[in-house]
Amino acid sequence: MKISVMGAGYVGLVTGATLAETGNQVTCLDILEAKITELNQGKSPIFEPGLEKLIQEGIRTGNLKGSTDIEDGIVESDLTFICVGTPSEKDGSIDLNYIKSAASSIGRALRHKEKKHTVIVKSTVVPLTTEEIVLPILVKKSGWKREQLGVGMNPEFLKEGSAVKDAQKPDRIVIGSADKLSLRVMRSLYKEYKCPKLECNPRTAEFIKYASNSFLAAKISFVNEMANMCNSWGIDFKEVAEGMGMDSRISPLFLRAGAGFGGSCFPKDVKALAAAAKSDNVESKMLKATLEVNELQPQIIVQMAEERLGVLKGKKIAILGLAFKPDTDDVRESRSEVVVKELMDKGAEVVGHDPEAMDNFKELIDVNTAPSIEETVEKADCVILMTEWKEYTKINLKMLRNRMSGNVIIDGRQAFNPEQIEKAGFDYRAIGLG
Ligand code: UGA
């Protein structure tokens, strides 16, 4: 199939590269020249395991290319995916300006095309966006008859760090179609994928994405609340999670307690859904509580440091992990940002480290960083683990003990083995460990 992808960001690149891999002719479109140049040189503009290799393969076979010529890219294709960003407004509601402008560009380009075209929204958008915003813009700007257009919504469920794998082997595919053309096109595009598929209308597809992310975020906040209780009652939450996860209705996944959830999706999506519900006068108490618990978790980490070190002013605290989770350089809504800021406000001497995210983090906060783990922990009174990179969970405890001047370790991800840590002479505190 000839496919154009509007927006060469994280979702657009992964979608484009994986669809090119399965034999489609894909053109990734973006207004940013630098991104497209990199793409055409076989370089990935973002850090995502496996993506660069896939891009190189796509460029080599000729199935993948980038272009800034939006009109040409649309006209030359049969199907366009909208993969542009949907940032937040100040009140948490979703900003649809990029969606509207993508729909306008596609509509205008279609004036130079005849017959039929299908447009599928992949960006995360609040219910009714595809039917009530994208579709009318497409019709108006193209001057086409409604019947010539296929319009649908096909949410992505990609996790940063494993996005390529998630796109190649999805758990499920949700096909939200507003007409027979888009249904036919998506059925054909995904016919070789063996996972369960759900066919529904676009608003349901849009909501499945929000409900799924909100449920996972709520699950994390719920386990964090349980873990905070464990801290008071001398219970190890890891064991509790193990016991809970044995119930197939609960599942062992997403039961990791700690500093809370970050990233470009959960915080933004929960806020956007809450704002959308509010604007339609629907109560969303669970969403509110999910966000409140998430705000609390970094504060608990700072409190743990104060309990152990007393006044934080002048204390050297090493932060291991600045990315919002391992295997990414993404620092958006990272819980480390909240912890680092709070510690610095209290006068602590903070040094941060991350295998991939140091440069990005420094754009958020002007914090000292060190090039190696060894230098980061040198003379530290306390080490706080914020992101469970393998480099940290497998840290050489002897080195750590020798380099630090204090012996306090705070584990914001319940990622260390408490027995080994205590045996090595550390004073160990973790969220979820009494
Ligand atoms: C999330 C969803 O998992 C994807 O299904 C979805 O497609 C994506 O958002 C999106 O909307 O695009 P992602 O944000 O990449 O993916 O990362 P997750 O692996 O879900 O982790 C999110 C945050 O939750 C991280 O900060 C992580 O540390 C935290 N987390 C995760 C926990 O605190 N505990 C857990 O048990 C799991």
Short mmCIF file of C-alpha atoms and ligand atoms in Angstrom, two decimals:
data_model
loop_
_atom_site.label_atom_id
_atom_site.label_comp_id
_atom_site.label_asym_id
_atom_site.label_seq_id
_atom_site.Cartn_x
_atom_site.Cartn_y
_atom_site.Cartn_z
CA MET A 1 0.00 0.00 0.00
CA LYS A 2 1.17 3.57 -0.63
CA ILE A 3 1.15 5.32 2.73
CA SER A 4 2.00 8.84 3.86
CA VAL A 5 2.58 9.60 7.54
CA MET A 6 2.01 13.17 8.73
CA GLY A 7 4.45 13.95 11.53
CA ALA A 8 7.87 12.31 11.80
CA GLY A 9 7.83 12.26 15.61
CA TYR A 10 7.99 9.23 17.83
CA VAL A 11 4.68 7.65 16.73
CA GLY A 12 5.05 8.63 13.06
CA LEU A 13 8.58 7.26 12.72
CA VAL A 14 7.84 3.96 14.42
CA THR A 15 4.59 3.54 12.47
CA GLY A 16 6.25 4.47 9.16
CA ALA A 17 9.35 2.31 9.64
CA THR A 18 7.41 -0.79 10.72
CA LEU A 19 4.86 -0.46 7.89
CA ALA A 20 7.74 -0.07 5.40
CA GLU A 21 9.26 -3.25 6.83
CA THR A 22 6.12 -5.21 5.89
CA GLY A 23 6.41 -4.12 2.24
CA ASN A 24 4.39 -0.90 2.12
CA GLN A 25 5.70 2.21 0.33
CA VAL A 26 5.90 4.77 3.12
CA THR A 27 6.67 8.50 3.01
CA CYS A 28 7.14 10.23 6.36
CA LEU A 29 6.15 13.89 6.08
CA ASP A 30 7.29 16.68 8.35
CA ILE A 31 7.82 20.41 8.10
CA LEU A 32 11.13 20.14 9.96
CA GLU A 33 13.80 19.86 7.28
CA ALA A 34 16.51 18.65 9.70
CA LYS A 35 14.44 15.67 10.80
CA ILE A 36 13.71 14.60 7.25
CA THR A 37 17.35 14.97 6.20
CA GLU A 38 18.42 12.73 9.09
CA LEU A 39 15.76 10.19 8.20
CA ASN A 40 16.85 10.06 4.55
CA GLN A 41 20.45 9.55 5.71
CA GLY A 42 19.30 6.48 7.63
CA LYS A 43 19.55 8.14 11.03
CA SER A 44 16.86 8.06 13.64
CA PRO A 45 15.98 11.56 14.90
CA ILE A 46 14.94 9.97 18.24
CA PHE A 47 16.47 7.41 20.60
CA GLU A 48 14.41 4.23 20.37
CA PRO A 49 15.95 0.73 20.43
CA GLY A 50 15.84 -0.93 17.00
CA LEU A 51 14.41 2.09 15.16
CA GLU A 52 17.56 3.24 13.39
CA LYS A 53 18.21 -0.24 12.04
CA LEU A 54 14.68 -0.40 10.70
CA ILE A 55 14.96 3.07 9.13
CA GLN A 56 18.22 2.07 7.43
CA GLU A 57 16.59 -1.09 6.10
CA GLY A 58 13.62 0.93 4.80
CA ILE A 59 15.87 3.45 3.05
CA ARG A 60 17.97 0.62 1.57
CA THR A 61 14.96 -1.23 0.14
CA GLY A 62 13.39 2.03 -1.02
CA ASN A 63 10.21 1.33 0.97
CA LEU A 64 10.79 4.27 3.31
CA LYS A 65 11.60 7.88 2.65
CA GLY A 66 11.15 11.24 4.28
CA SER A 67 9.88 14.40 2.61
CA THR A 68 8.95 17.96 3.46
CA ASP A 69 6.76 18.18 0.38
CA ILE A 70 3.48 17.51 2.19
CA GLU A 71 1.26 17.97 -0.84
CA ASP A 72 3.22 15.63 -3.05
CA GLY A 73 3.46 13.02 -0.28
CA ILE A 74 -0.32 13.01 0.21
CA VAL A 75 -1.16 12.98 -3.49
CA GLU A 76 1.23 10.09 -4.17
CA SER A 77 -0.35 7.92 -1.45
CA ASP A 78 -3.68 6.12 -0.92
CA LEU A 79 -3.67 6.30 2.85
CA THR A 80 -2.48 9.01 5.24
CA PHE A 81 -1.85 8.48 8.93
CA ILE A 82 -2.06 11.59 11.12
CA CYS A 83 0.68 11.19 13.74
CA VAL A 84 1.19 14.78 14.90
CA GLY A 85 1.53 15.76 18.56
CA THR A 86 -1.40 16.62 20.81
CA PRO A 87 0.14 18.77 23.58
CA SER A 88 -1.63 20.00 26.70
CA GLU A 89 -3.19 23.38 27.31
CA LYS A 90 -2.52 25.02 30.71
CA ASP A 91 -5.70 23.48 32.20
CA GLY A 92 -4.65 19.99 31.07
CA SER A 93 -7.08 19.87 28.14
CA ILE A 94 -5.81 18.74 24.78
CA ASP A 95 -4.48 21.23 22.23
CA LEU A 96 -5.79 20.16 18.82
CA ASN A 97 -4.06 22.81 16.74
CA TYR A 98 -1.58 20.42 15.11
CA ILE A 99 -4.41 18.00 14.33
CA LYS A 100 -6.43 20.76 12.72
CA SER A 101 -3.52 22.01 10.70
CA ALA A 102 -2.62 18.46 9.57
CA ALA A 103 -6.24 17.90 8.47
CA SER A 104 -6.20 21.24 6.59
CA SER A 105 -2.95 20.37 4.79
CA ILE A 106 -4.26 16.96 3.79
CA GLY A 107 -7.55 18.47 2.62
CA ARG A 108 -5.77 21.11 0.54
CA ALA A 109 -3.46 18.50 -0.98
CA LEU A 110 -6.44 16.36 -1.98
CA ARG A 111 -7.57 19.15 -4.33
CA HIS A 112 -4.72 17.92 -6.52
CA LYS A 113 -5.88 14.32 -6.41
CA GLU A 114 -8.80 12.49 -7.89
CA LYS A 115 -10.85 9.49 -6.82
CA LYS A 116 -10.45 8.28 -3.24
CA HIS A 117 -8.22 8.74 -0.21
CA THR A 118 -8.21 7.40 3.34
CA VAL A 119 -7.14 9.42 6.38
CA ILE A 120 -6.55 7.67 9.69
CA VAL A 121 -5.88 9.50 12.94
CA LYS A 122 -3.21 7.77 15.06
CA SER A 123 -2.49 10.68 17.38
CA THR A 124 -4.14 10.40 20.78
CA VAL A 125 -7.26 12.57 20.57
CA VAL A 126 -10.29 12.99 22.82
CA PRO A 127 -13.54 11.33 21.72
CA LEU A 128 -15.34 12.90 18.75
CA THR A 129 -12.21 14.61 17.38
CA THR A 130 -11.99 12.42 14.26
CA GLU A 131 -15.68 12.65 13.41
CA GLU A 132 -16.41 16.23 14.43
CA ILE A 133 -13.13 18.04 13.78
CA VAL A 134 -10.92 16.12 11.33
CA LEU A 135 -13.67 14.92 8.97
CA PRO A 136 -15.38 18.32 8.44
CA ILE A 137 -12.00 20.01 7.82
CA LEU A 138 -11.06 17.35 5.26
CA VAL A 139 -14.36 17.73 3.42
CA LYS A 140 -14.23 21.52 3.46
CA LYS A 141 -10.59 21.95 2.44
CA SER A 142 -10.59 19.25 -0.24
CA GLY A 143 -13.90 20.19 -1.83
CA TRP A 144 -14.46 16.43 -2.18
CA LYS A 145 -17.71 14.57 -1.72
CA ARG A 146 -17.90 12.74 1.63
CA GLU A 147 -18.08 9.36 -0.19
CA GLN A 148 -14.64 9.85 -1.71
CA LEU A 149 -13.05 9.95 1.73
CA GLY A 150 -12.25 7.10 4.09
CA VAL A 151 -11.87 8.42 7.64
CA GLY A 152 -10.93 6.49 10.74
CA MET A 153 -9.09 6.34 14.03
CA ASN A 154 -6.49 3.70 14.85
CA PRO A 155 -4.83 4.35 18.22
CA GLU A 156 -1.23 3.39 18.95
CA PHE A 157 -0.27 1.42 22.04
CA LEU A 158 3.49 1.85 21.79
CA LYS A 159 5.67 1.90 24.88
CA GLU A 160 8.83 3.98 24.70
CA GLY A 161 11.82 1.67 24.78
CA SER A 162 9.93 -1.20 23.15
CA ALA A 163 7.95 0.75 20.56
CA VAL A 164 9.37 -1.09 17.54
CA LYS A 165 8.53 -4.48 19.04
CA ASP A 166 5.08 -3.22 20.10
CA ALA A 167 4.38 -2.05 16.53
CA GLN A 168 5.69 -5.25 14.93
CA LYS A 169 3.82 -7.53 17.30
CA PRO A 170 0.92 -5.60 18.81
CA ASP A 171 -1.24 -7.07 21.60
CA ARG A 172 -4.33 -5.78 19.81
CA ILE A 173 -5.35 -3.55 16.93
CA VAL A 174 -8.29 -1.18 17.31
CA ILE A 175 -9.86 -0.18 14.01
CA GLY A 176 -12.22 2.75 14.38
CA SER A 177 -13.88 3.47 11.07
CA ALA A 178 -16.41 6.09 10.10
CA ASP A 179 -17.13 4.47 6.72
CA LYS A 180 -16.69 1.32 4.63
CA LEU A 181 -13.64 2.63 2.77
CA SER A 182 -11.52 3.19 5.89
CA LEU A 183 -12.64 -0.18 7.29
CA ARG A 184 -11.64 -1.95 4.09
CA VAL A 185 -8.27 -0.17 3.94
CA MET A 186 -7.38 -0.92 7.59
CA ARG A 187 -8.52 -4.54 7.31
CA SER A 188 -6.26 -4.97 4.32
CA LEU A 189 -3.30 -3.13 5.93
CA TYR A 190 -3.44 -5.28 9.06
CA LYS A 191 -4.51 -8.59 7.52
CA GLU A 192 -1.19 -10.35 8.24
CA TYR A 193 -1.19 -9.34 11.92
CA LYS A 194 -2.35 -12.27 14.04
CA CYS A 195 -3.34 -10.40 17.22
CA PRO A 196 -6.97 -9.78 18.27
CA LYS A 197 -8.61 -6.93 16.35
CA LEU A 198 -11.54 -4.81 17.42
CA GLU A 199 -13.64 -2.97 14.87
CA CYS A 200 -15.64 -0.05 16.18
CA ASN A 201 -16.50 3.57 15.43
CA PRO A 202 -13.84 6.32 15.72
CA ARG A 203 -15.10 7.77 19.01
CA THR A 204 -14.91 4.34 20.66
CA ALA A 205 -11.38 3.85 19.31
CA GLU A 206 -10.39 7.26 20.66
CA PHE A 207 -11.82 6.42 24.04
CA ILE A 208 -10.22 2.95 24.22
CA LYS A 209 -6.84 4.67 24.07
CA TYR A 210 -7.67 7.10 26.90
CA ALA A 211 -9.41 4.50 29.04
CA SER A 212 -6.45 2.11 28.64
CA ASN A 213 -3.82 4.69 29.60
CA SER A 214 -5.95 6.02 32.47
CA PHE A 215 -6.52 2.50 33.77
CA LEU A 216 -2.79 1.72 33.72
CA ALA A 217 -1.99 5.05 35.41
CA ALA A 218 -4.69 4.36 38.04
CA LYS A 219 -3.23 0.89 38.58
CA ILE A 220 0.18 2.44 39.29
CA SER A 221 -1.27 5.05 41.66
CA PHE A 222 -3.26 2.34 43.40
CA VAL A 223 -0.19 0.16 43.98
CA ASN A 224 1.73 3.22 45.12
CA GLU A 225 -0.92 3.94 47.74
CA MET A 226 -0.75 0.32 48.89
CA ALA A 227 3.07 0.51 48.93
CA ASN A 228 2.96 3.66 51.08
CA MET A 229 0.88 1.68 53.61
CA CYS A 230 3.49 -1.10 53.52
CA ASN A 231 6.10 1.48 54.59
CA SER A 232 4.14 2.05 57.79
CA TRP A 233 3.41 -1.57 58.56
CA GLY A 234 6.71 -3.32 57.90
CA ILE A 235 5.47 -5.16 54.81
CA ASP A 236 7.42 -5.66 51.58
CA PHE A 237 5.17 -4.52 48.76
CA LYS A 238 7.07 -6.61 46.22
CA GLU A 239 5.74 -9.73 47.92
CA VAL A 240 2.29 -8.20 48.06
CA ALA A 241 2.45 -7.48 44.32
CA GLU A 242 3.58 -11.03 43.67
CA GLY A 243 0.60 -12.37 45.59
CA MET A 244 -1.82 -9.97 43.90
CA GLY A 245 -0.44 -10.73 40.44
CA MET A 246 -1.17 -14.44 40.83
CA ASP A 247 -4.82 -13.56 40.30
CA SER A 248 -5.19 -13.58 36.52
CA ARG A 249 -7.85 -10.87 36.82
CA ILE A 250 -5.24 -8.54 38.34
CA SER A 251 -2.19 -9.73 36.29
CA PRO A 252 1.40 -9.31 37.51
CA LEU A 253 2.09 -6.41 35.12
CA PHE A 254 2.08 -2.75 36.13
CA LEU A 255 2.30 -3.55 39.83
CA ARG A 256 5.69 -1.89 40.35
CA ALA A 257 5.49 0.65 43.14
CA GLY A 258 7.77 3.66 43.47
CA ALA A 259 8.25 7.28 42.52
CA GLY A 260 5.19 7.33 40.25
CA PHE A 261 4.53 7.52 36.54
CA GLY A 262 6.00 10.03 34.10
CA GLY A 263 6.49 10.29 30.37
CA SER A 264 4.68 11.97 27.55
CA CYS A 265 1.54 9.87 27.82
CA PHE A 266 0.09 8.94 31.22
CA PRO A 267 0.21 12.36 32.95
CA LYS A 268 -0.97 14.18 29.81
CA ASP A 269 -3.70 11.69 28.91
CA VAL A 270 -5.16 11.43 32.42
CA LYS A 271 -5.29 15.24 32.64
CA ALA A 272 -6.81 15.57 29.16
CA LEU A 273 -9.51 13.00 29.87
CA ALA A 274 -10.34 14.64 33.21
CA ALA A 275 -10.58 18.03 31.46
CA ALA A 276 -12.76 16.60 28.67
CA ALA A 277 -15.07 14.96 31.23
CA LYS A 278 -15.27 18.19 33.21
CA SER A 279 -16.23 20.20 30.16
CA ASP A 280 -19.14 17.79 29.68
CA ASN A 281 -20.04 17.91 33.41
CA VAL A 282 -19.02 14.31 34.08
CA GLU A 283 -17.36 13.55 37.45
CA SER A 284 -13.91 11.92 37.25
CA LYS A 285 -12.88 11.24 40.84
CA MET A 286 -10.65 8.30 39.97
CA LEU A 287 -8.63 10.35 37.49
CA LYS A 288 -8.17 13.12 40.04
CA ALA A 289 -7.01 10.66 42.71
CA THR A 290 -4.66 9.01 40.21
CA LEU A 291 -2.91 12.33 39.63
CA GLU A 292 -2.87 13.28 43.32
CA VAL A 293 -1.16 10.06 44.38
CA ASN A 294 1.33 10.53 41.56
CA GLU A 295 2.24 13.98 42.87
CA LEU A 296 2.74 12.57 46.37
CA GLN A 297 5.31 9.89 45.51
CA PRO A 298 8.31 12.17 44.78
CA GLN A 299 7.55 14.07 48.00
CA ILE A 300 7.82 10.81 49.95
CA ILE A 301 11.28 10.27 48.50
CA VAL A 302 12.40 13.72 49.65
CA GLN A 303 10.89 13.06 53.11
CA MET A 304 12.86 9.79 53.30
CA ALA A 305 16.06 11.74 52.59
CA GLU A 306 15.20 14.24 55.32
CA GLU A 307 14.44 11.49 57.82
CA ARG A 308 17.86 9.96 57.23
CA LEU A 309 20.04 13.02 56.66
CA GLY A 310 18.28 15.68 58.74
CA VAL A 311 18.67 19.15 57.24
CA LEU A 312 19.41 18.72 53.54
CA LYS A 313 21.28 22.00 53.10
CA GLY A 314 24.87 21.24 52.07
CA LYS A 315 24.32 17.46 51.87
CA LYS A 316 25.56 15.80 48.73
CA ILE A 317 22.84 13.69 47.10
CA ALA A 318 23.47 11.59 44.00
CA ILE A 319 20.49 10.92 41.74
CA LEU A 320 20.74 7.80 39.60
CA GLY A 321 18.25 8.07 36.74
CA LEU A 322 16.80 11.18 35.12
CA ALA A 323 14.73 9.66 32.29
CA PHE A 324 11.07 8.90 33.06
CA LYS A 325 11.86 5.20 32.71
CA PRO A 326 14.80 3.05 31.57
CA ASP A 327 15.82 2.63 27.90
CA THR A 328 14.81 6.11 26.82
CA ASP A 329 16.32 9.59 26.82
CA ASP A 330 12.87 11.10 27.39
CA VAL A 331 12.62 13.26 30.51
CA ARG A 332 9.09 14.57 30.01
CA GLU A 333 7.19 14.53 33.32
CA SER A 334 10.07 12.56 34.81
CA ARG A 335 9.62 12.10 38.56
CA SER A 336 13.32 12.93 38.89
CA GLU A 337 12.53 16.49 37.87
CA VAL A 338 10.27 16.93 40.91
CA VAL A 339 12.72 15.27 43.29
CA VAL A 340 15.79 17.15 42.01
CA LYS A 341 13.99 20.49 42.13
CA GLU A 342 12.74 19.90 45.70
CA LEU A 343 16.19 18.79 46.92
CA MET A 344 17.88 21.80 45.30
CA ASP A 345 15.27 24.14 46.79
CA LYS A 346 16.17 22.70 50.19
CA GLY A 347 19.84 23.50 49.61
CA ALA A 348 21.14 20.00 48.87
CA GLU A 349 24.12 19.63 46.59
CA VAL A 350 22.62 17.43 43.87
CA VAL A 351 24.55 15.51 41.21
CA GLY A 352 22.58 13.61 38.59
CA HIS A 353 23.41 10.78 36.23
CA ASP A 354 21.62 8.97 33.44
CA PRO A 355 22.99 6.75 30.68
CA GLU A 356 21.00 8.58 27.98
CA ALA A 357 18.99 11.49 29.34
CA MET A 358 21.50 13.89 30.92
CA ASP A 359 21.47 16.49 28.13
CA ASN A 360 17.68 16.52 27.91
CA PHE A 361 17.37 16.80 31.68
CA LYS A 362 19.75 19.73 31.84
CA GLU A 363 17.37 21.61 29.57
CA LEU A 364 14.73 21.24 32.28
CA ILE A 365 16.86 22.00 35.33
CA ASP A 366 20.37 23.38 35.57
CA VAL A 367 21.66 20.58 37.77
CA ASN A 368 25.20 19.26 38.07
CA THR A 369 25.78 15.96 36.35
CA ALA A 370 28.78 13.65 36.23
CA PRO A 371 29.93 11.55 33.26
CA SER A 372 30.15 8.25 35.15
CA ILE A 373 28.31 6.50 37.97
CA GLU A 374 31.54 6.45 39.98
CA GLU A 375 31.98 10.23 39.78
CA THR A 376 28.29 10.81 40.51
CA VAL A 377 28.33 8.93 43.80
CA GLU A 378 31.77 10.24 44.88
CA LYS A 379 31.51 11.60 48.45
CA ALA A 380 27.70 11.44 48.37
CA ASP A 381 25.86 11.38 51.68
CA CYS A 382 22.95 9.66 50.00
CA VAL A 383 22.16 7.96 46.70
CA ILE A 384 18.62 8.02 45.33
CA LEU A 385 17.65 5.58 42.60
CA MET A 386 14.98 7.18 40.40
CA THR A 387 15.13 5.15 37.16
CA GLU A 388 15.82 1.43 37.19
CA TRP A 389 18.44 1.25 34.41
CA LYS A 390 20.36 -2.06 34.49
CA GLU A 391 23.60 -0.12 35.04
CA TYR A 392 22.20 0.94 38.41
CA THR A 393 20.46 -2.20 39.62
CA LYS A 394 23.65 -4.15 38.93
CA ILE A 395 25.86 -1.50 40.51
CA ASN A 396 29.07 -2.64 42.20
CA LEU A 397 28.16 -2.24 45.87
CA LYS A 398 31.76 -2.33 47.04
CA MET A 399 32.62 0.58 44.74
CA LEU A 400 29.53 2.43 45.96
CA ARG A 401 30.45 1.93 49.63
CA ASN A 402 34.04 3.07 49.02
CA ARG A 403 33.12 6.15 47.02
CA MET A 404 30.24 7.46 49.14
CA SER A 405 30.92 9.37 52.32
CA GLY A 406 27.53 8.47 53.78
CA ASN A 407 25.67 5.16 53.57
CA VAL A 408 22.05 6.09 52.81
CA ILE A 409 20.39 4.55 49.75
CA ILE A 410 16.84 5.49 48.82
CA ASP A 411 15.27 3.26 46.22
CA GLY A 412 12.52 5.05 44.33
CA ARG A 413 11.74 1.98 42.21
CA GLN A 414 12.08 -0.97 44.61
CA ALA A 415 14.73 -2.17 42.21
CA PHE A 416 17.61 -3.17 44.52
CA ASN A 417 17.87 -6.39 46.45
CA PRO A 418 17.45 -5.19 50.07
CA GLU A 419 19.36 -8.07 51.62
CA GLN A 420 22.45 -7.54 49.44
CA ILE A 421 22.31 -3.79 50.01
CA GLU A 422 22.04 -4.10 53.78
CA LYS A 423 24.72 -6.78 53.89
CA ALA A 424 27.03 -4.33 52.12
CA GLY A 425 26.54 -1.92 55.03
CA PHE A 426 24.01 0.52 53.61
CA ASP A 427 21.13 2.21 55.37
CA TYR A 428 18.41 1.28 52.85
CA ARG A 429 14.99 2.88 52.39
CA ALA A 430 12.54 2.11 49.60
CA ILE A 431 9.00 3.01 48.71
CA GLY A 432 7.06 -0.12 49.52
CA LEU A 433 9.50 -1.65 51.95
CA GLY A 434 8.60 -1.28 55.62
C1 UGA B 1 2.43 4.21 27.92
C2 UGA B 1 1.59 2.93 27.75
O1 UGA B 1 2.16 1.88 28.51
C3 UGA B 1 1.49 2.52 26.28
O2 UGA B 1 0.63 1.41 26.15
C4 UGA B 1 0.94 3.71 25.48
O3 UGA B 1 0.86 3.40 24.09
C5 UGA B 1 1.84 4.91 25.66
O4 UGA B 1 1.89 5.23 27.07
C6 UGA B 1 1.27 6.03 24.85
O5 UGA B 1 0.18 6.52 25.18
O6 UGA B 1 1.81 6.34 23.79
P1 UGA B 1 5.05 4.75 28.06
O7 UGA B 1 4.62 6.09 28.54
O8 UGA B 1 6.06 4.64 26.99
O9 UGA B 1 3.76 3.91 27.54
O10 UGA B 1 5.67 3.97 29.29
P2 UGA B 1 5.23 2.88 30.38
O11 UGA B 1 6.14 1.74 30.26
O12 UGA B 1 3.79 2.61 30.35
O13 UGA B 1 5.62 3.66 31.71
C7 UGA B 1 5.00 4.89 32.08
C8 UGA B 1 5.43 5.31 33.47
O14 UGA B 1 4.86 4.44 34.45
C9 UGA B 1 6.94 5.26 33.71
O15 UGA B 1 7.34 6.42 34.42
C10 UGA B 1 7.15 4.01 34.56
O16 UGA B 1 8.27 4.10 35.40
C11 UGA B 1 5.86 3.98 35.36
N1 UGA B 1 5.48 2.63 35.82
C12 UGA B 1 5.16 1.65 34.95
C13 UGA B 1 5.42 2.39 37.19
O17 UGA B 1 5.69 3.28 38.03
N2 UGA B 1 5.03 1.14 37.63
C14 UGA B 1 4.73 0.13 36.77
O18 UGA B 1 4.39 -0.97 37.23
C15 UGA B 1 4.79 0.41 35.40
#
